[in-house]
Amino acid sequence: MRRPIASGFLFSSKSLIAGLVVLSVGRTALAQPRTAPAPAGKPTPAPAGKPTPAPPAPEELPAPPDVDDPMLQPVARASTEIGTWEDALKYVRARSTDLQIALQDVARADAQSRVALAGALPTINGTGTYTHNIITNTTAQFTGIGPAGPTTRAVQTPYPNYLTGSIVATQPVLALRTWNAIGTAHVAADASRLAVSDVKRQIALGVANSIVSVVTSERIAELNRIGLRNALQRLDLTTRKAALGGATGIDVVRARQDVESARTTLVAGDESLRQARENLGLALGVPEQIGVPPTVDISGLEQGAKSVCKPVGSVEDRPDVATLKKRVEIAHRNVNDVKYQFAPTVTVQSQLATTTIDTGATPNTTWNVQAVLSVPIWDGGARYGNLHDTQAQELQAVERVEAQRRQATIDVERARRNVGVADERRRVAAAARDLAAENDRLTRASYQEGRGTSLELVTTAQALREAEIQLALREFETVNARVVAVLALASCPW
């Protein structure tokens, strides 16, 4: 006797239940069009003597009840937002610590190149000395032969006060190590410039990933709020239905559990959004949250990446591989530097000296020219040890190039393949979302007819919410995969 009474109540509160049916978890814009489905099975028969009313069309259902909750307020927008690659590059050029460190490495390499060149150019050094002798002795110094015989004068020995000065100029004539060091410094400067290009590529990739992450987090936060709003509307309708006797306590508990689950997801999503904004700020060199405006064209990131970074022919030309190849050349030159330590050196030097000491025998000012030959004979074996060390370093540099070449080859192939994989995952996620939406629609229709349960309603709503979030993730993963594919084999001269 209980079923006819419940069935009679169902049709007497038709409008209230219809309002519950219209709710679905997830964003309405992403769900399938709300078309009236054919009822699965036969509706519950009405009490004898009463005709069975036809199910109302979805467009005739009343609007869901209004709900208000503080957590429905969206996360405040960041105080600073960027919308184009040009805006991002302005921040990077001015604030990126990684870029500034790489640029200073170039400056250091240029400075070391100038230091190496100085070893092949003349050096000029001047010295001046003033001497005051405290203890002296007075002696007679012969000055010549006079009419009366030899003449002398009293002098203090050593001279109590005198000045001396000299200028020495040195010019290397045969300096194999110096000439090799000049070439090595030039190669090191080239390697530093290639490293800057690779740093720019990594920065561009990091900025693109951060922008996609922020946009993705914004979208998920929006979906989470839609899910919470729908859960609150279901709870409101279920509570009203329970007050009228059409729902049980367990129905209300399930609705409340769904609300709390939506709140948990929303809190986690909001924190992920804030962290994504902070990561974008760090990528741009700003220690604060930086957002992306809602009007940004996320699909334009690929074209933006192509405008700031140019493709290269092969992995051999990718900046990181090219930099390590320069390191091999430097290592080889370091081996030659040790070998040149066994070779003799020849320098020419000239000294101009003057003093206030008047000896009467030598001129106060002298000037000489010297050729100096230096032949290394034995240093205890240090050069042999250095030679073995530099040869091992050269072999290590060669292996690093090979390892990076292999890694770059895999990176490029994987980046290109991931474009298709991401697009396929997006299509699968879209199909899963469509199925979840259809399942939710059918479950609501069944619940409307009195055959479904609140557990099924909540479960399908949660599945639809998760499917819509997964679809949003896959859509932005596709964009990110295309950007990575552009930068995987590129050089960034910006």
PDB file of C-alpha atoms in Angstrom, residues 131-363:
ATOM      1  CA  THR A 131     116.982  55.142  -0.881  1.00  0.00           C
ATOM      2  CA  HIS A 132     118.215  56.714   2.353  1.00  0.00           C
ATOM      3  CA  ASN A 133     121.117  54.933   4.069  1.00  0.00           C
ATOM      4  CA  ILE A 134     121.267  55.564   7.809  1.00  0.00           C
ATOM      5  CA  ILE A 135     124.751  54.190   8.436  1.00  0.00           C
ATOM      6  CA  THR A 136     127.462  55.458   6.104  1.00  0.00           C
ATOM      7  CA  ASN A 137     131.250  55.772   6.082  1.00  0.00           C
ATOM      8  CA  THR A 138     133.279  58.720   4.792  1.00  0.00           C
ATOM      9  CA  THR A 139     136.091  57.761   2.433  1.00  0.00           C
ATOM     10  CA  ALA A 140     138.444  59.487   0.046  1.00  0.00           C
ATOM     11  CA  GLN A 141     137.554  58.981  -3.565  1.00  0.00           C
ATOM     12  CA  PHE A 142     140.219  59.476  -6.245  1.00  0.00           C
ATOM     13  CA  THR A 143     139.203  62.240  -8.643  1.00  0.00           C
ATOM     14  CA  GLY A 144     142.289  62.707 -10.807  1.00  0.00           C
ATOM     15  CA  ILE A 145     145.904  64.024 -11.068  1.00  0.00           C
ATOM     16  CA  GLY A 146     146.522  67.691 -10.293  1.00  0.00           C
ATOM     17  CA  PRO A 147     149.605  69.861 -10.262  1.00  0.00           C
ATOM     18  CA  ALA A 148     150.287  68.725  -6.777  1.00  0.00           C
ATOM     19  CA  GLY A 149     149.613  65.102  -7.552  1.00  0.00           C
ATOM     20  CA  PRO A 150     146.586  62.852  -7.125  1.00  0.00           C
ATOM     21  CA  THR A 151     143.471  64.575  -5.910  1.00  0.00           C
ATOM     22  CA  THR A 152     140.682  63.066  -3.846  1.00  0.00           C
ATOM     23  CA  ARG A 153     137.371  64.065  -2.393  1.00  0.00           C
ATOM     24  CA  ALA A 154     135.514  62.940   0.673  1.00  0.00           C
ATOM     25  CA  VAL A 155     132.421  60.841  -0.079  1.00  0.00           C
ATOM     26  CA  GLN A 156     130.011  58.865   2.027  1.00  0.00           C
ATOM     27  CA  THR A 157     129.737  55.186   1.277  1.00  0.00           C
ATOM     28  CA  PRO A 158     127.137  53.991   0.610  1.00  0.00           C
ATOM     29  CA  TYR A 159     125.475  57.082  -0.754  1.00  0.00           C
ATOM     30  CA  PRO A 160     123.138  58.383   1.930  1.00  0.00           C
ATOM     31  CA  ASN A 161     120.378  59.523  -0.429  1.00  0.00           C
ATOM     32  CA  TYR A 162     119.795  58.619  -4.046  1.00  0.00           C
ATOM     33  CA  LEU A 163     117.063  57.922  -6.609  1.00  0.00           C
ATOM     34  CA  THR A 164     116.918  55.177  -9.224  1.00  0.00           C
ATOM     35  CA  GLY A 165     114.360  54.543 -11.947  1.00  0.00           C
ATOM     36  CA  SER A 166     113.929  52.048 -14.765  1.00  0.00           C
ATOM     37  CA  ILE A 167     111.532  51.139 -17.572  1.00  0.00           C
ATOM     38  CA  VAL A 168     111.414  47.537 -18.842  1.00  0.00           C
ATOM     39  CA  ALA A 169     109.654  46.514 -22.057  1.00  0.00           C
ATOM     40  CA  THR A 170     109.101  42.819 -22.869  1.00  0.00           C
ATOM     41  CA  GLN A 171     107.840  41.325 -26.114  1.00  0.00           C
ATOM     42  CA  PRO A 172     107.178  37.567 -26.525  1.00  0.00           C
ATOM     43  CA  VAL A 173     108.636  36.273 -29.774  1.00  0.00           C
ATOM     44  CA  LEU A 174     107.976  32.541 -29.487  1.00  0.00           C
ATOM     45  CA  ALA A 175     105.037  31.802 -27.154  1.00  0.00           C
ATOM     46  CA  LEU A 176     103.042  28.785 -28.316  1.00  0.00           C
ATOM     47  CA  ARG A 177     100.947  28.540 -25.143  1.00  0.00           C
ATOM     48  CA  THR A 178      99.945  32.176 -25.390  1.00  0.00           C
ATOM     49  CA  TRP A 179      98.850  31.868 -28.987  1.00  0.00           C
ATOM     50  CA  ASN A 180      96.883  28.721 -28.197  1.00  0.00           C
ATOM     51  CA  ALA A 181      95.221  30.457 -25.218  1.00  0.00           C
ATOM     52  CA  ILE A 182      93.993  33.254 -27.497  1.00  0.00           C
ATOM     53  CA  GLY A 183      92.206  30.778 -29.744  1.00  0.00           C
ATOM     54  CA  THR A 184      90.809  28.894 -26.762  1.00  0.00           C
ATOM     55  CA  ALA A 185      89.344  32.090 -25.315  1.00  0.00           C
ATOM     56  CA  HIS A 186      87.605  32.858 -28.612  1.00  0.00           C
ATOM     57  CA  VAL A 187      86.068  29.386 -28.720  1.00  0.00           C
ATOM     58  CA  ALA A 188      84.914  29.769 -25.102  1.00  0.00           C
ATOM     59  CA  ALA A 189      83.218  33.063 -25.992  1.00  0.00           C
ATOM     60  CA  ASP A 190      81.386  31.358 -28.859  1.00  0.00           C
ATOM     61  CA  ALA A 191      80.280  28.584 -26.523  1.00  0.00           C
ATOM     62  CA  SER A 192      78.928  31.136 -24.056  1.00  0.00           C
ATOM     63  CA  ARG A 193      76.866  32.790 -26.770  1.00  0.00           C
ATOM     64  CA  LEU A 194      75.413  29.449 -27.811  1.00  0.00           C
ATOM     65  CA  ALA A 195      74.584  28.769 -24.165  1.00  0.00           C
ATOM     66  CA  VAL A 196      72.646  32.043 -24.039  1.00  0.00           C
ATOM     67  CA  SER A 197      70.570  30.897 -27.005  1.00  0.00           C
ATOM     68  CA  ASP A 198      69.762  27.640 -25.231  1.00  0.00           C
ATOM     69  CA  VAL A 199      68.873  29.497 -22.027  1.00  0.00           C
ATOM     70  CA  LYS A 200      66.476  31.643 -24.048  1.00  0.00           C
ATOM     71  CA  ARG A 201      64.918  28.512 -25.516  1.00  0.00           C
ATOM     72  CA  GLN A 202      64.440  27.032 -22.061  1.00  0.00           C
ATOM     73  CA  ILE A 203      62.997  30.302 -20.764  1.00  0.00           C
ATOM     74  CA  ALA A 204      60.545  30.486 -23.672  1.00  0.00           C
ATOM     75  CA  LEU A 205      59.487  26.905 -23.020  1.00  0.00           C
ATOM     76  CA  GLY A 206      59.052  27.588 -19.309  1.00  0.00           C
ATOM     77  CA  VAL A 207      56.996  30.727 -19.931  1.00  0.00           C
ATOM     78  CA  ALA A 208      54.755  28.903 -22.417  1.00  0.00           C
ATOM     79  CA  ASN A 209      54.206  26.039 -19.983  1.00  0.00           C
ATOM     80  CA  SER A 210      53.408  28.491 -17.193  1.00  0.00           C
ATOM     81  CA  ILE A 211      50.910  30.409 -19.317  1.00  0.00           C
ATOM     82  CA  VAL A 212      49.141  27.199 -20.311  1.00  0.00           C
ATOM     83  CA  SER A 213      49.142  26.096 -16.676  1.00  0.00           C
ATOM     84  CA  VAL A 214      47.524  29.359 -15.541  1.00  0.00           C
ATOM     85  CA  VAL A 215      44.830  29.212 -18.218  1.00  0.00           C
ATOM     86  CA  THR A 216      44.154  25.563 -17.401  1.00  0.00           C
ATOM     87  CA  SER A 217      43.899  26.301 -13.685  1.00  0.00           C
ATOM     88  CA  GLU A 218      41.548  29.230 -14.374  1.00  0.00           C
ATOM     89  CA  ARG A 219      39.290  26.945 -16.391  1.00  0.00           C
ATOM     90  CA  ILE A 220      39.286  24.199 -13.773  1.00  0.00           C
ATOM     91  CA  ALA A 221      38.537  26.716 -11.007  1.00  0.00           C
ATOM     92  CA  GLU A 222      35.563  27.902 -13.039  1.00  0.00           C
ATOM     93  CA  LEU A 223      34.314  24.354 -13.546  1.00  0.00           C
ATOM     94  CA  ASN A 224      34.735  23.652  -9.832  1.00  0.00           C
ATOM     95  CA  ARG A 225      32.461  26.578  -8.969  1.00  0.00           C
ATOM     96  CA  ILE A 226      29.855  25.435 -11.441  1.00  0.00           C
ATOM     97  CA  GLY A 227      30.032  21.990  -9.852  1.00  0.00           C
ATOM     98  CA  LEU A 228      29.626  23.451  -6.363  1.00  0.00           C
ATOM     99  CA  ARG A 229      26.683  25.603  -7.461  1.00  0.00           C
ATOM    100  CA  ASN A 230      24.913  22.608  -8.986  1.00  0.00           C
ATOM    101  CA  ALA A 231      25.631  20.501  -5.894  1.00  0.00           C
ATOM    102  CA  LEU A 232      24.157  23.230  -3.684  1.00  0.00           C
ATOM    103  CA  GLN A 233      21.069  23.401  -5.900  1.00  0.00           C
ATOM    104  CA  ARG A 234      20.617  19.644  -5.669  1.00  0.00           C
ATOM    105  CA  LEU A 235      20.977  19.832  -1.891  1.00  0.00           C
ATOM    106  CA  ASP A 236      18.390  22.618  -1.712  1.00  0.00           C
ATOM    107  CA  LEU A 237      15.868  20.680  -3.785  1.00  0.00           C
ATOM    108  CA  THR A 238      16.553  17.413  -1.957  1.00  0.00           C
ATOM    109  CA  THR A 239      16.033  19.151   1.388  1.00  0.00           C
ATOM    110  CA  ARG A 240      12.716  20.585   0.218  1.00  0.00           C
ATOM    111  CA  LYS A 241      11.668  17.217  -1.132  1.00  0.00           C
ATOM    112  CA  ALA A 242      12.537  15.548   2.176  1.00  0.00           C
ATOM    113  CA  ALA A 243      10.459  18.160   4.025  1.00  0.00           C
ATOM    114  CA  LEU A 244       7.487  17.148   1.883  1.00  0.00           C
ATOM    115  CA  GLY A 245       8.118  13.455   2.493  1.00  0.00           C
ATOM    116  CA  GLY A 246       9.340  12.635  -0.998  1.00  0.00           C
ATOM    117  CA  ALA A 247      12.955  11.913  -0.020  1.00  0.00           C
ATOM    118  CA  THR A 248      14.634  10.081   2.800  1.00  0.00           C
ATOM    119  CA  GLY A 249      17.357  11.172   5.160  1.00  0.00           C
ATOM    120  CA  ILE A 250      19.953   9.217   3.231  1.00  0.00           C
ATOM    121  CA  ASP A 251      19.096  11.224   0.114  1.00  0.00           C
ATOM    122  CA  VAL A 252      19.866  14.427   2.000  1.00  0.00           C
ATOM    123  CA  VAL A 253      23.109  12.997   3.374  1.00  0.00           C
ATOM    124  CA  ARG A 254      24.232  11.983  -0.093  1.00  0.00           C
ATOM    125  CA  ALA A 255      23.504  15.467  -1.401  1.00  0.00           C
ATOM    126  CA  ARG A 256      25.490  16.989   1.448  1.00  0.00           C
ATOM    127  CA  GLN A 257      28.389  14.631   0.774  1.00  0.00           C
ATOM    128  CA  ASP A 258      28.353  15.748  -2.839  1.00  0.00           C
ATOM    129  CA  VAL A 259      28.499  19.392  -1.705  1.00  0.00           C
ATOM    130  CA  GLU A 260      31.459  18.751   0.577  1.00  0.00           C
ATOM    131  CA  SER A 261      33.239  16.818  -2.151  1.00  0.00           C
ATOM    132  CA  ALA A 262      32.712  19.767  -4.500  1.00  0.00           C
ATOM    133  CA  ARG A 263      34.066  22.149  -1.847  1.00  0.00           C
ATOM    134  CA  THR A 264      37.194  20.027  -1.393  1.00  0.00           C
ATOM    135  CA  THR A 265      37.828  20.000  -5.120  1.00  0.00           C
ATOM    136  CA  LEU A 266      37.253  23.745  -5.319  1.00  0.00           C
ATOM    137  CA  VAL A 267      39.718  24.556  -2.519  1.00  0.00           C
ATOM    138  CA  ALA A 268      42.424  22.407  -4.115  1.00  0.00           C
ATOM    139  CA  GLY A 269      41.752  23.944  -7.526  1.00  0.00           C
ATOM    140  CA  ASP A 270      42.002  27.500  -6.198  1.00  0.00           C
ATOM    141  CA  GLU A 271      45.348  26.768  -4.581  1.00  0.00           C
ATOM    142  CA  SER A 272      46.590  25.196  -7.810  1.00  0.00           C
ATOM    143  CA  LEU A 273      45.584  28.397  -9.608  1.00  0.00           C
ATOM    144  CA  ARG A 274      47.524  30.569  -7.174  1.00  0.00           C
ATOM    145  CA  GLN A 275      50.594  28.364  -7.470  1.00  0.00           C
ATOM    146  CA  ALA A 276      50.339  28.435 -11.271  1.00  0.00           C
ATOM    147  CA  ARG A 277      50.271  32.240 -11.172  1.00  0.00           C
ATOM    148  CA  GLU A 278      53.289  32.268  -8.860  1.00  0.00           C
ATOM    149  CA  ASN A 279      55.172  29.918 -11.186  1.00  0.00           C
ATOM    150  CA  LEU A 280      54.418  32.226 -14.099  1.00  0.00           C
ATOM    151  CA  GLY A 281      55.738  35.136 -12.050  1.00  0.00           C
ATOM    152  CA  LEU A 282      58.961  33.248 -11.312  1.00  0.00           C
ATOM    153  CA  ALA A 283      59.330  32.356 -14.991  1.00  0.00           C
ATOM    154  CA  LEU A 284      59.084  36.068 -15.807  1.00  0.00           C
ATOM    155  CA  GLY A 285      61.399  37.116 -12.985  1.00  0.00           C
ATOM    156  CA  VAL A 286      58.745  38.636 -10.708  1.00  0.00           C
ATOM    157  CA  PRO A 287      58.247  37.313  -7.141  1.00  0.00           C
ATOM    158  CA  GLU A 288      54.467  37.632  -7.210  1.00  0.00           C
ATOM    159  CA  GLN A 289      51.407  36.183  -8.873  1.00  0.00           C
ATOM    160  CA  ILE A 290      51.008  37.033 -12.551  1.00  0.00           C
ATOM    161  CA  GLY A 291      47.821  36.063 -14.322  1.00  0.00           C
ATOM    162  CA  VAL A 292      46.526  35.756 -17.842  1.00  0.00           C
ATOM    163  CA  PRO A 293      43.513  37.808 -18.984  1.00  0.00           C
ATOM    164  CA  PRO A 294      40.361  35.892 -19.937  1.00  0.00           C
ATOM    165  CA  THR A 295      40.586  37.280 -23.469  1.00  0.00           C
ATOM    166  CA  VAL A 296      43.963  35.686 -24.203  1.00  0.00           C
ATOM    167  CA  ASP A 297      44.090  33.481 -27.292  1.00  0.00           C
ATOM    168  CA  ILE A 298      45.690  30.359 -25.903  1.00  0.00           C
ATOM    169  CA  SER A 299      45.812  28.767 -29.356  1.00  0.00           C
ATOM    170  CA  GLY A 300      48.051  31.633 -30.475  1.00  0.00           C
ATOM    171  CA  LEU A 301      50.887  30.439 -28.241  1.00  0.00           C
ATOM    172  CA  GLU A 302      52.165  28.197 -31.013  1.00  0.00           C
ATOM    173  CA  GLN A 303      52.408  31.075 -33.489  1.00  0.00           C
ATOM    174  CA  GLY A 304      53.944  33.256 -30.791  1.00  0.00           C
ATOM    175  CA  ALA A 305      56.602  30.633 -30.128  1.00  0.00           C
ATOM    176  CA  LYS A 306      57.387  30.458 -33.847  1.00  0.00           C
ATOM    177  CA  SER A 307      57.809  34.222 -33.957  1.00  0.00           C
ATOM    178  CA  VAL A 308      60.398  34.352 -31.159  1.00  0.00           C
ATOM    179  CA  CYS A 309      62.250  31.096 -31.875  1.00  0.00           C
ATOM    180  CA  LYS A 310      63.389  29.874 -35.291  1.00  0.00           C
ATOM    181  CA  PRO A 311      63.628  26.191 -36.270  1.00  0.00           C
ATOM    182  CA  VAL A 312      67.077  24.694 -36.879  1.00  0.00           C
ATOM    183  CA  GLY A 313      68.014  22.019 -39.371  1.00  0.00           C
ATOM    184  CA  SER A 314      68.942  19.153 -37.061  1.00  0.00           C
ATOM    185  CA  VAL A 315      69.812  18.280 -33.484  1.00  0.00           C
ATOM    186  CA  GLU A 316      73.449  19.104 -34.301  1.00  0.00           C
ATOM    187  CA  ASP A 317      72.399  22.755 -34.616  1.00  0.00           C
ATOM    188  CA  ARG A 318      70.300  22.838 -31.462  1.00  0.00           C
ATOM    189  CA  PRO A 319      71.960  25.291 -29.046  1.00  0.00           C
ATOM    190  CA  ASP A 320      72.592  22.811 -26.218  1.00  0.00           C
ATOM    191  CA  VAL A 321      74.263  20.277 -28.524  1.00  0.00           C
ATOM    192  CA  ALA A 322      76.230  22.986 -30.347  1.00  0.00           C
ATOM    193  CA  THR A 323      77.427  24.370 -27.005  1.00  0.00           C
ATOM    194  CA  LEU A 324      78.770  20.993 -25.897  1.00  0.00           C
ATOM    195  CA  LYS A 325      80.532  20.563 -29.238  1.00  0.00           C
ATOM    196  CA  LYS A 326      82.325  23.828 -28.540  1.00  0.00           C
ATOM    197  CA  ARG A 327      83.262  22.436 -25.136  1.00  0.00           C
ATOM    198  CA  VAL A 328      84.929  19.507 -26.898  1.00  0.00           C
ATOM    199  CA  GLU A 329      86.966  21.938 -28.962  1.00  0.00           C
ATOM    200  CA  ILE A 330      87.993  23.794 -25.815  1.00  0.00           C
ATOM    201  CA  ALA A 331      89.006  20.521 -24.141  1.00  0.00           C
ATOM    202  CA  HIS A 332      91.171  19.630 -27.146  1.00  0.00           C
ATOM    203  CA  ARG A 333      92.874  23.006 -27.029  1.00  0.00           C
ATOM    204  CA  ASN A 334      93.550  22.490 -23.329  1.00  0.00           C
ATOM    205  CA  VAL A 335      95.405  19.300 -24.224  1.00  0.00           C
ATOM    206  CA  ASN A 336      97.518  21.286 -26.681  1.00  0.00           C
ATOM    207  CA  ASP A 337      98.159  23.890 -23.998  1.00  0.00           C
ATOM    208  CA  VAL A 338      99.824  21.278 -21.811  1.00  0.00           C
ATOM    209  CA  LYS A 339     101.873  20.018 -24.744  1.00  0.00           C
ATOM    210  CA  TYR A 340     103.119  23.528 -25.445  1.00  0.00           C
ATOM    211  CA  GLN A 341     104.461  23.647 -21.886  1.00  0.00           C
ATOM    212  CA  PHE A 342     107.272  21.368 -23.099  1.00  0.00           C
ATOM    213  CA  ALA A 343     108.277  23.885 -25.792  1.00  0.00           C
ATOM    214  CA  PRO A 344     110.863  26.662 -25.229  1.00  0.00           C
ATOM    215  CA  THR A 345     109.914  30.321 -25.211  1.00  0.00           C
ATOM    216  CA  VAL A 346     111.761  33.323 -26.564  1.00  0.00           C
ATOM    217  CA  THR A 347     111.227  36.904 -25.391  1.00  0.00           C
ATOM    218  CA  VAL A 348     112.934  40.188 -26.148  1.00  0.00           C
ATOM    219  CA  GLN A 349     113.196  42.809 -23.447  1.00  0.00           C
ATOM    220  CA  SER A 350     114.751  46.217 -23.116  1.00  0.00           C
ATOM    221  CA  GLN A 351     115.561  48.182 -19.962  1.00  0.00           C
ATOM    222  CA  LEU A 352     116.160  51.905 -19.569  1.00  0.00           C
ATOM    223  CA  ALA A 353     117.570  52.794 -16.115  1.00  0.00           C
ATOM    224  CA  THR A 354     118.842  55.935 -14.435  1.00  0.00           C
ATOM    225  CA  THR A 355     120.177  56.890 -10.988  1.00  0.00           C
ATOM    226  CA  THR A 356     121.365  59.947  -9.100  1.00  0.00           C
ATOM    227  CA  ILE A 357     124.502  58.100  -7.953  1.00  0.00           C
ATOM    228  CA  ASP A 358     127.521  59.601  -9.611  1.00  0.00           C
ATOM    229  CA  THR A 359     130.264  57.018  -9.558  1.00  0.00           C
ATOM    230  CA  GLY A 360     132.441  58.855 -12.004  1.00  0.00           C
ATOM    231  CA  ALA A 361     133.026  55.588 -13.877  1.00  0.00           C
ATOM    232  CA  THR A 362     129.649  54.554 -15.252  1.00  0.00           C
ATOM    233  CA  PRO A 363     126.970  56.787 -16.729  1.00  0.00           C
TER     234      PRO A 363
END
